PDB file of C-alpha atoms in Angstrom:
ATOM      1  CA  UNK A 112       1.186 -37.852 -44.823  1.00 85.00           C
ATOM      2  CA  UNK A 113      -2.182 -39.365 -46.353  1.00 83.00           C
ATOM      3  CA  UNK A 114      -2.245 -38.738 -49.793  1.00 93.00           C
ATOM      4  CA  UNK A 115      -3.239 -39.649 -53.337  1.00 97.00           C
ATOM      5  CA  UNK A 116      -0.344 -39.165 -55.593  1.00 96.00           C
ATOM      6  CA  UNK A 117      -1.033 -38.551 -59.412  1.00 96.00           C
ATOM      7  CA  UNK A 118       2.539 -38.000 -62.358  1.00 97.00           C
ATOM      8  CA  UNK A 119       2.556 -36.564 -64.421  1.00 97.00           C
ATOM      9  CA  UNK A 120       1.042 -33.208 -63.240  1.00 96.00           C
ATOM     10  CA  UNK A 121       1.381 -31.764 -66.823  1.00 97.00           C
ATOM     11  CA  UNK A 122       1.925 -33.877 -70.051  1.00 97.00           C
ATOM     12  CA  UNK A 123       1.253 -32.701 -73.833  1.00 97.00           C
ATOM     13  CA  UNK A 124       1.399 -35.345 -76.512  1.00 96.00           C
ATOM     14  CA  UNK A 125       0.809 -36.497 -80.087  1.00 97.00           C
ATOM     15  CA  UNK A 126      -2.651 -38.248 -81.141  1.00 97.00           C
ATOM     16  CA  UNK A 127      -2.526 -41.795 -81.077  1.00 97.00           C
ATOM     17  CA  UNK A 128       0.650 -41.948 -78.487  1.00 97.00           C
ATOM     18  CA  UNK A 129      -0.059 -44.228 -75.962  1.00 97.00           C
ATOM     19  CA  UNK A 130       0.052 -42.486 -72.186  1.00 97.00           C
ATOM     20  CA  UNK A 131      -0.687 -43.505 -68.778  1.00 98.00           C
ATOM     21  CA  UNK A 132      -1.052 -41.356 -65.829  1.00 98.00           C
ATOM     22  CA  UNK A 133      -0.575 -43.147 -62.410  1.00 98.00           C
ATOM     23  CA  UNK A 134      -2.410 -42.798 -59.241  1.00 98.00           C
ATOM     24  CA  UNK A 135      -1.237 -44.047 -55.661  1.00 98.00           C
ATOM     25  CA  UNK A 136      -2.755 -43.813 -52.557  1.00 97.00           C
ATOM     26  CA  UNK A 137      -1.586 -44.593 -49.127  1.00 95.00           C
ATOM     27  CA  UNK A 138      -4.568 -44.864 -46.861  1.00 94.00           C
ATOM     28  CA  UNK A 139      -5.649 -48.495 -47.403  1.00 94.00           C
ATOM     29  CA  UNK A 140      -8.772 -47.554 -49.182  1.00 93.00           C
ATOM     30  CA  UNK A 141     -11.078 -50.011 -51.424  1.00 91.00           C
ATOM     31  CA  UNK A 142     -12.430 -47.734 -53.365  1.00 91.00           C
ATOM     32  CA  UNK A 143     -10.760 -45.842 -56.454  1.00 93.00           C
ATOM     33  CA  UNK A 144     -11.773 -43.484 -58.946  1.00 93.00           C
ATOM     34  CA  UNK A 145     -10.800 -41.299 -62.099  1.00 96.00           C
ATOM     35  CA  UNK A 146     -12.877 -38.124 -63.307  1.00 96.00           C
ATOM     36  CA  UNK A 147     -12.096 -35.439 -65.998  1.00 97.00           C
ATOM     37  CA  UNK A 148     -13.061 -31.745 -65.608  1.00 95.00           C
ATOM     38  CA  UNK A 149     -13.944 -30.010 -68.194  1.00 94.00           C
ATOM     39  CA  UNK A 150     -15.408 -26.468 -68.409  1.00 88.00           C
ATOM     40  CA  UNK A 151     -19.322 -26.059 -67.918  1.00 84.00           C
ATOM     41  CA  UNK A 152     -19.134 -29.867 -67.253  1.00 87.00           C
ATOM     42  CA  UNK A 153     -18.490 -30.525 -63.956  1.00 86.00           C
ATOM     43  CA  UNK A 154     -16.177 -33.954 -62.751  1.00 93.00           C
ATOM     44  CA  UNK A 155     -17.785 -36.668 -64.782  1.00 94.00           C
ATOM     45  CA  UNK A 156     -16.639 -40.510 -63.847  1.00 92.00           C
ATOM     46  CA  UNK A 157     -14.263 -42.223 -66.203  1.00 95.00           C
ATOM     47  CA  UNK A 158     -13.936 -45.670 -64.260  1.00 94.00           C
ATOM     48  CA  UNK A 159     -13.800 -46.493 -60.687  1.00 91.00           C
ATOM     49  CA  UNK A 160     -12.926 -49.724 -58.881  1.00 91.00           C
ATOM     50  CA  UNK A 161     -13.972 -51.112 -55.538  1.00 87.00           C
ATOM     51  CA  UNK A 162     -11.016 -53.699 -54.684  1.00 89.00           C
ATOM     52  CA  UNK A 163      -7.926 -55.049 -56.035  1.00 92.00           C
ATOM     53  CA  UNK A 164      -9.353 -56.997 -59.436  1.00 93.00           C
ATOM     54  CA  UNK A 165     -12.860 -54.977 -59.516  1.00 90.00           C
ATOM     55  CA  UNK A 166     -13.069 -51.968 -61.700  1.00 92.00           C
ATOM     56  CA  UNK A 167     -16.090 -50.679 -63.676  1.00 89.00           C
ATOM     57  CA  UNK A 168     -17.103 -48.031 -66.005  1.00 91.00           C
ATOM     58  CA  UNK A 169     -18.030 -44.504 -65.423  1.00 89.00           C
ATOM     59  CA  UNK A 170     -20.189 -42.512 -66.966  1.00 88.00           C
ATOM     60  CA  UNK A 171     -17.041 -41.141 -69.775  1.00 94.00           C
ATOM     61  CA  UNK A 172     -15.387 -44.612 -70.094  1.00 96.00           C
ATOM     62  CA  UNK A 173     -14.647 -44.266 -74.273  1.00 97.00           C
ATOM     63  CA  UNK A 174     -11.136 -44.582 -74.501  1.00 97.00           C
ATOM     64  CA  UNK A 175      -9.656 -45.297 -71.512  1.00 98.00           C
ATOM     65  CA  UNK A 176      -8.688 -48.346 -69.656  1.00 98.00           C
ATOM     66  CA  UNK A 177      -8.184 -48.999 -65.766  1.00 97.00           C
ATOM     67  CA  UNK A 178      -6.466 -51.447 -64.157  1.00 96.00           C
ATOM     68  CA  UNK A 179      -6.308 -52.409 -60.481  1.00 97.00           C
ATOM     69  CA  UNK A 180      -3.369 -54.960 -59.227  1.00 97.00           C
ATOM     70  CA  UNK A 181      -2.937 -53.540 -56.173  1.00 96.00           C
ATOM     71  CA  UNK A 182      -4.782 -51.326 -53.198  1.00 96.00           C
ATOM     72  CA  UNK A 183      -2.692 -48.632 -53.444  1.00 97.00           C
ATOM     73  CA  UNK A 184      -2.782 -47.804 -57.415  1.00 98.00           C
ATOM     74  CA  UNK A 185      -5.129 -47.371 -59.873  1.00 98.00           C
ATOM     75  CA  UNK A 186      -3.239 -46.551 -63.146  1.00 98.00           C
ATOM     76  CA  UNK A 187      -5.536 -44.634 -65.911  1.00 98.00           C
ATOM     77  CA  UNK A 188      -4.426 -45.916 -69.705  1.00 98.00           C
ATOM     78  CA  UNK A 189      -5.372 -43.903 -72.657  1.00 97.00           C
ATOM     79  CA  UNK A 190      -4.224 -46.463 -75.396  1.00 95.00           C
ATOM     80  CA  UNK A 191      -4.761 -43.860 -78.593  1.00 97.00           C
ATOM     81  CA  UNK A 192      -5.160 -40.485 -76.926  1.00 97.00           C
ATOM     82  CA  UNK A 193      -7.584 -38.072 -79.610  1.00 97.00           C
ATOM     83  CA  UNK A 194      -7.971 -34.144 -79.209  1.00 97.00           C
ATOM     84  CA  UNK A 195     -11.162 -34.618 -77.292  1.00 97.00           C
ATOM     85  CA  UNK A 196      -9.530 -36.050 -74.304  1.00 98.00           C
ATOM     86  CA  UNK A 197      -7.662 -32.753 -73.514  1.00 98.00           C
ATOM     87  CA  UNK A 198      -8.879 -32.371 -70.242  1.00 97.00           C
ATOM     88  CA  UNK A 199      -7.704 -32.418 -66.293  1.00 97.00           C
ATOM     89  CA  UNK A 200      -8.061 -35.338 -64.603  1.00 98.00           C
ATOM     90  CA  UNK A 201      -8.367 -36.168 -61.167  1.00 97.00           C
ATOM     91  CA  UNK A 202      -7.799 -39.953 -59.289  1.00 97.00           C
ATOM     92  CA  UNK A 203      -9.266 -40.129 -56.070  1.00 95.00           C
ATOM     93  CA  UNK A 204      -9.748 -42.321 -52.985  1.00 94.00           C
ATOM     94  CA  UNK A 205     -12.325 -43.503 -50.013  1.00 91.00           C
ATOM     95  CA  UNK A 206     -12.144 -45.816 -47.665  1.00 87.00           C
ATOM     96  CA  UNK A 207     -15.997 -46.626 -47.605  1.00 79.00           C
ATOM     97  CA  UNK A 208     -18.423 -45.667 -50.681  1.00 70.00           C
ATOM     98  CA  UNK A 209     -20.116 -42.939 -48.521  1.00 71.00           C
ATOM     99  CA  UNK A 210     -17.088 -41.658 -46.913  1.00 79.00           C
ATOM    100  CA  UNK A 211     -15.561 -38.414 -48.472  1.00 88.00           C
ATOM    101  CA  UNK A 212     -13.006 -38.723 -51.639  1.00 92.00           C
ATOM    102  CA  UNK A 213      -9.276 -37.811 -51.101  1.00 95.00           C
ATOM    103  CA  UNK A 214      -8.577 -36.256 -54.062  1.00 96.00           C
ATOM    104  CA  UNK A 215      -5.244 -36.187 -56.023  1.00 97.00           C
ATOM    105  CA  UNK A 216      -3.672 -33.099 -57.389  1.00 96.00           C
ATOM    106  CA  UNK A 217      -4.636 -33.215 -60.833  1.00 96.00           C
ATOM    107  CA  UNK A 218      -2.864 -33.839 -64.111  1.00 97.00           C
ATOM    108  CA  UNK A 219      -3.873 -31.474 -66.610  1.00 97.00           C
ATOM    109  CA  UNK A 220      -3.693 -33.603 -70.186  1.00 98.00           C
ATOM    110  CA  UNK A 221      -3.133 -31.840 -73.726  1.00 98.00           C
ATOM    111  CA  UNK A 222      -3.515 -33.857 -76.819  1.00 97.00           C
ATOM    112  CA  UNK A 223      -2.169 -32.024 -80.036  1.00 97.00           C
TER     113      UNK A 223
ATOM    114  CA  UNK B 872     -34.619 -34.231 -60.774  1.00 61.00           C
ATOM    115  CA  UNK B 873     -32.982 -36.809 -62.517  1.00 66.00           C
ATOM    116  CA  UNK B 874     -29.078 -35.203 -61.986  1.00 86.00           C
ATOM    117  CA  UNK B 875     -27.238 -33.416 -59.574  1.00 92.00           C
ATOM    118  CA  UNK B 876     -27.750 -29.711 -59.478  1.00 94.00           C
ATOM    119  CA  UNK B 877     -26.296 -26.710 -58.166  1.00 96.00           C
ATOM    120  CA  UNK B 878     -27.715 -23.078 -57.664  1.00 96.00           C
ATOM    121  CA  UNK B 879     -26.811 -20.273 -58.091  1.00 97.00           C
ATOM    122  CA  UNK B 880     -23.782 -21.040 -60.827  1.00 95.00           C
ATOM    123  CA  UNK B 881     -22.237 -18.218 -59.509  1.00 96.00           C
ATOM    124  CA  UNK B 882     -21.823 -15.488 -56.604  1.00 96.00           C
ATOM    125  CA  UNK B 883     -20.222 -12.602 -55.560  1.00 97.00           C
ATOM    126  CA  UNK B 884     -20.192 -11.409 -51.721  1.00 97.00           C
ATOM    127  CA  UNK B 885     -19.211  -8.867 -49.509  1.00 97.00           C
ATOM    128  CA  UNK B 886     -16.877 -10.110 -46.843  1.00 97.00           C
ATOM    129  CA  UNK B 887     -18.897 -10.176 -44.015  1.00 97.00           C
ATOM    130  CA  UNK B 888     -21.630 -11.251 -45.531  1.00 97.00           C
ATOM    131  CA  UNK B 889     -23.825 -14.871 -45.252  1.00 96.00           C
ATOM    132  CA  UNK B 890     -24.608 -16.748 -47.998  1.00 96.00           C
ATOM    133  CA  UNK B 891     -26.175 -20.156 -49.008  1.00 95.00           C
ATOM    134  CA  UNK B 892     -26.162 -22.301 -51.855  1.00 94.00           C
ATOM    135  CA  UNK B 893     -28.582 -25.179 -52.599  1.00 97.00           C
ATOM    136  CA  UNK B 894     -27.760 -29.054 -54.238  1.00 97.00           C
ATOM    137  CA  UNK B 895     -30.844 -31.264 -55.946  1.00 95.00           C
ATOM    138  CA  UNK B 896     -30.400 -34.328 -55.887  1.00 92.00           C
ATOM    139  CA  UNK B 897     -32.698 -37.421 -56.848  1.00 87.00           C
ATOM    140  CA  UNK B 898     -34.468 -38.688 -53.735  1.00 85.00           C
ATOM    141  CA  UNK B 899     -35.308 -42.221 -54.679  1.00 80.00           C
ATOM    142  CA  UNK B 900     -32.747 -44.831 -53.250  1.00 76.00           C
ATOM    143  CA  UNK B 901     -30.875 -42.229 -51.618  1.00 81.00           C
ATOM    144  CA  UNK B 902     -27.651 -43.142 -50.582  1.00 83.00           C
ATOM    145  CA  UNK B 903     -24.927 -40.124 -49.245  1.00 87.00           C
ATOM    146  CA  UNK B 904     -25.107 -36.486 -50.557  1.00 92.00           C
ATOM    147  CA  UNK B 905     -21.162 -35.251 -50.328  1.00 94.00           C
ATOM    148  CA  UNK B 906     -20.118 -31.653 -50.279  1.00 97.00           C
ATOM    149  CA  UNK B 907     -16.678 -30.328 -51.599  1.00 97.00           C
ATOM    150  CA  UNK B 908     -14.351 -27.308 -51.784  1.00 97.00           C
ATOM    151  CA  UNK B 909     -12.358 -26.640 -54.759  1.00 96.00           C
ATOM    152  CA  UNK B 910     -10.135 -23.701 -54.885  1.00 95.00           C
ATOM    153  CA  UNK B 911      -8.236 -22.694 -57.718  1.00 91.00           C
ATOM    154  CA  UNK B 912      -5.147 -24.771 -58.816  1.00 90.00           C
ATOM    155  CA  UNK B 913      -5.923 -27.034 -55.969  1.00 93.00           C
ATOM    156  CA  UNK B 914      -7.532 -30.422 -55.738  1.00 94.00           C
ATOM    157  CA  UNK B 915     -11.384 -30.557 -54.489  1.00 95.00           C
ATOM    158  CA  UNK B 916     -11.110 -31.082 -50.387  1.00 96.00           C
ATOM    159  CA  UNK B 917     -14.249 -33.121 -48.414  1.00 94.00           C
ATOM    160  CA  UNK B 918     -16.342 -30.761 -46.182  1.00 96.00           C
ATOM    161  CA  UNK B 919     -19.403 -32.960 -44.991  1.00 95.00           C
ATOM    162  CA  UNK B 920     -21.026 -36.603 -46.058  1.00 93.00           C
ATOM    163  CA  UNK B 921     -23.890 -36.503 -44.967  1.00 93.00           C
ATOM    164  CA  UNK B 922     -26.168 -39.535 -45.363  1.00 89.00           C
ATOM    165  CA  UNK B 923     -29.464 -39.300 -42.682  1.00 90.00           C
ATOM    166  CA  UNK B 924     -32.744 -36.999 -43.244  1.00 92.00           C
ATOM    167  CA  UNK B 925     -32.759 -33.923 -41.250  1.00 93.00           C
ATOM    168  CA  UNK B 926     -28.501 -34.236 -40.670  1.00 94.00           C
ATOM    169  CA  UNK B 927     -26.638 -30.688 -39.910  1.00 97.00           C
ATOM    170  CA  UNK B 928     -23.469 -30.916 -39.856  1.00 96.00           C
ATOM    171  CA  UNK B 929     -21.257 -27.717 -39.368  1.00 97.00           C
ATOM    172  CA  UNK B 930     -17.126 -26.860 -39.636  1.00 95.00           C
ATOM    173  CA  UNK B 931     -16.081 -23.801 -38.423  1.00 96.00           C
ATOM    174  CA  UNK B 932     -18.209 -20.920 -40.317  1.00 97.00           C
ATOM    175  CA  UNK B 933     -19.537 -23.410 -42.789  1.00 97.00           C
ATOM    176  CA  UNK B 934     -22.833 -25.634 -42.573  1.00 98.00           C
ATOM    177  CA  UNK B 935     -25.010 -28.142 -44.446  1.00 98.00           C
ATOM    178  CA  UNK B 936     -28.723 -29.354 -43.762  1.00 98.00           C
ATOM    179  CA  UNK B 937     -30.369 -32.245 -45.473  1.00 97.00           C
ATOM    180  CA  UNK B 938     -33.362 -33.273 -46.511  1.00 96.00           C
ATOM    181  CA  UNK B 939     -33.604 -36.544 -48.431  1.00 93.00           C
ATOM    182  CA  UNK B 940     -37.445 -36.789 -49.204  1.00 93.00           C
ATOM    183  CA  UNK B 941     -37.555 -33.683 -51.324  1.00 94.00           C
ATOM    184  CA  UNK B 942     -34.317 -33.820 -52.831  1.00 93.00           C
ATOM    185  CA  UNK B 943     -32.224 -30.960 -51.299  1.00 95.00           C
ATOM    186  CA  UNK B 944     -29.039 -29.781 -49.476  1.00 97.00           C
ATOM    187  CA  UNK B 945     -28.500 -26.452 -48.280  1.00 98.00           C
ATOM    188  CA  UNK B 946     -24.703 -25.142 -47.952  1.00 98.00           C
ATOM    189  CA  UNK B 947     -24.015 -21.848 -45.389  1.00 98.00           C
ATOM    190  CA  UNK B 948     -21.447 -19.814 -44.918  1.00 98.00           C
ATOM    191  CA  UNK B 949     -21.735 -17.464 -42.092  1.00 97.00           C
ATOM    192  CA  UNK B 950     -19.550 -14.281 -41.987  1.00 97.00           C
ATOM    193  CA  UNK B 951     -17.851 -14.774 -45.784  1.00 97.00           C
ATOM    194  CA  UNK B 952     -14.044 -13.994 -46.020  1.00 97.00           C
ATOM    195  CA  UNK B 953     -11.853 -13.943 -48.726  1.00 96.00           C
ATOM    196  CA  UNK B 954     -10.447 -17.225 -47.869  1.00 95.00           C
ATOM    197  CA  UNK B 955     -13.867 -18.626 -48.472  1.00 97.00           C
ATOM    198  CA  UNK B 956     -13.318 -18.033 -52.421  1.00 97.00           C
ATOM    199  CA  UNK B 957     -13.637 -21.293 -54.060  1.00 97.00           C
ATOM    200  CA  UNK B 958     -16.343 -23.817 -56.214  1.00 97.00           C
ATOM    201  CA  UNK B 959     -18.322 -25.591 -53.706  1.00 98.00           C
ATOM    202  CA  UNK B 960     -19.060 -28.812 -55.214  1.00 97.00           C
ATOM    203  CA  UNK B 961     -22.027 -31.402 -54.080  1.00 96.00           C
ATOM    204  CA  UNK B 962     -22.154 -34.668 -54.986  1.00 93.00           C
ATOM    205  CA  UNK B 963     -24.946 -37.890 -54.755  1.00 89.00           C
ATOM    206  CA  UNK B 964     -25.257 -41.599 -55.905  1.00 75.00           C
ATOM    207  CA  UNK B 965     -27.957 -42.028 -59.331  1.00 68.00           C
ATOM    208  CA  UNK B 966     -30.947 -44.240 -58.879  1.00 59.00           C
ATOM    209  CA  UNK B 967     -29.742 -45.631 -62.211  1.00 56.00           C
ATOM    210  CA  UNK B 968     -26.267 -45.946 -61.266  1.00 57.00           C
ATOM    211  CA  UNK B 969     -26.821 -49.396 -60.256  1.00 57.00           C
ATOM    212  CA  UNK B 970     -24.515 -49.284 -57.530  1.00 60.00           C
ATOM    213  CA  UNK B 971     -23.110 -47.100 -54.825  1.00 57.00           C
ATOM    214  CA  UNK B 972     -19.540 -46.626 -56.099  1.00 64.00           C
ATOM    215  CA  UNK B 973     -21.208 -43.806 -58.775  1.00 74.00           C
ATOM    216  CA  UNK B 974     -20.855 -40.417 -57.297  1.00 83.00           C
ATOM    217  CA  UNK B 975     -22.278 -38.075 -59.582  1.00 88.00           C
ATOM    218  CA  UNK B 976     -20.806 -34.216 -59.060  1.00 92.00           C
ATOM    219  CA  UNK B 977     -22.788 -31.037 -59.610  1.00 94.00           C
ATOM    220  CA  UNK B 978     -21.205 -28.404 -61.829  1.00 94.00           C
ATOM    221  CA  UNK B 979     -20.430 -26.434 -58.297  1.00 95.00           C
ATOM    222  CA  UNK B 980     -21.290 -22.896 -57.182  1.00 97.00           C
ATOM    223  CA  UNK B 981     -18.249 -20.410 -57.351  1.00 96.00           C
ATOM    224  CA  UNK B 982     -18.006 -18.157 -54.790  1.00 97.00           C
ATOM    225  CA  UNK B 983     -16.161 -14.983 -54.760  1.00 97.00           C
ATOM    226  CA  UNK B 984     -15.579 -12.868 -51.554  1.00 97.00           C
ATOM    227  CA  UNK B 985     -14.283  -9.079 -51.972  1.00 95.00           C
ATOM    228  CA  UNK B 986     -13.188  -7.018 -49.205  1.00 90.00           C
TER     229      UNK B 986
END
């Protein structure tokens, strides 16, 4: 089955804990991208990368970091995790840049 | 417009009845104008991309026009059911993204459908 696969689907931690929630995908597609929900915000971009070695920011990209070794994952690193980054986040995946995003199912971060 | 937005924020229907939705978008350099469904505790599932002036594109009950020199994307659902429940997201490429990997999402319209 096609499919973007994000773990953990839940996770709590402590500030400052280093975390990183993994993405896969199993389509073959280029392009790659992390958002955050929040409430009365809408998805806003964290990072997104358009081939194995090319990642850029978003339009959120403060204290996170992306990396992008191979097609099929896209990893998203929060190195000191902080309150303000409680959020659910959401990978997702497109073979072209104007074809539709397959979107994971969403890992819903607390930071205490 | 300088950002992606969505009217109304919200709506409540009858089933039964039709409804539309509208998405603004900036119409310099456009680029693709994307339209999502996101229902609750689920992940946000493509309906239409829709990239060419004048474009229709339909699924089932649902539809989209396009009109990339004023700005504008119209979503319709014909004949509303329950099922239909759900945030109907748009989403476009920024002039000053700089590139076309940066799809900017509107805050979405949530729909509700009552018997």
């Amino acid at each position: 089955e096609a499919q973007v696969t994000q773990n953990p689907r839940y996770l709590i931690t402590v500030t400052g804990k280093k975390l990183t929630v993994t993405c896969s995908q199993n389509m073959n597609h280029e392009y790659m991208s992390w958002y955050r929900q929040d409430p009365g915000l809408g998805l806003r971009q964290i990072y997104y990368s358009m081939n194995v070695e090319v990642t850029d920011k978003g339009d959120v990209p403060e204290g996170y970091k992306v990396s992008r070794k191979e097609k099929r994952n896209f990893p998203l690193i929060l190195e000191s995790p902080s309150p303000n980054q409680t959020s659910l986040y959401f990978c997702a995946s497109s073979y072209t840049v104007a074809g539709g995003y397959t979107f994971g199912s969403g890992t819903r971060l607390t930071v205490v | 417009i300088l950002n992606v937005e969505q009217s109304p924020q919200s709506l409540h229907v009858q089933e039964g009845d039709s409804t539309n939705f509208t998405c603004s978008f900036p119409s310099s350099n456009f680029y693709a104008l994307h339209w999502y469904r996101w229902e609750t505790a689920k992940s946000p599932e493509a309906l239409f991309v829709m990239t060419l002036n004048g474009d229709e594109k339909k699924k089932g009950r649902i539809s989209a026009t396009l009109n990339t020199k004023e700005g504008y994307s119209y979503l319709y659902i014909k004949g509303s059911q329950p099922e239909d429940s759900a945030t109907y997201l748009c989403a476009s490429i920024l002039p000053a993204a700089g590139t076309a990997s940066k799809l900017t999402f509107g805050t979405g319209t949530r729909l509700q459908v009552t018997l």
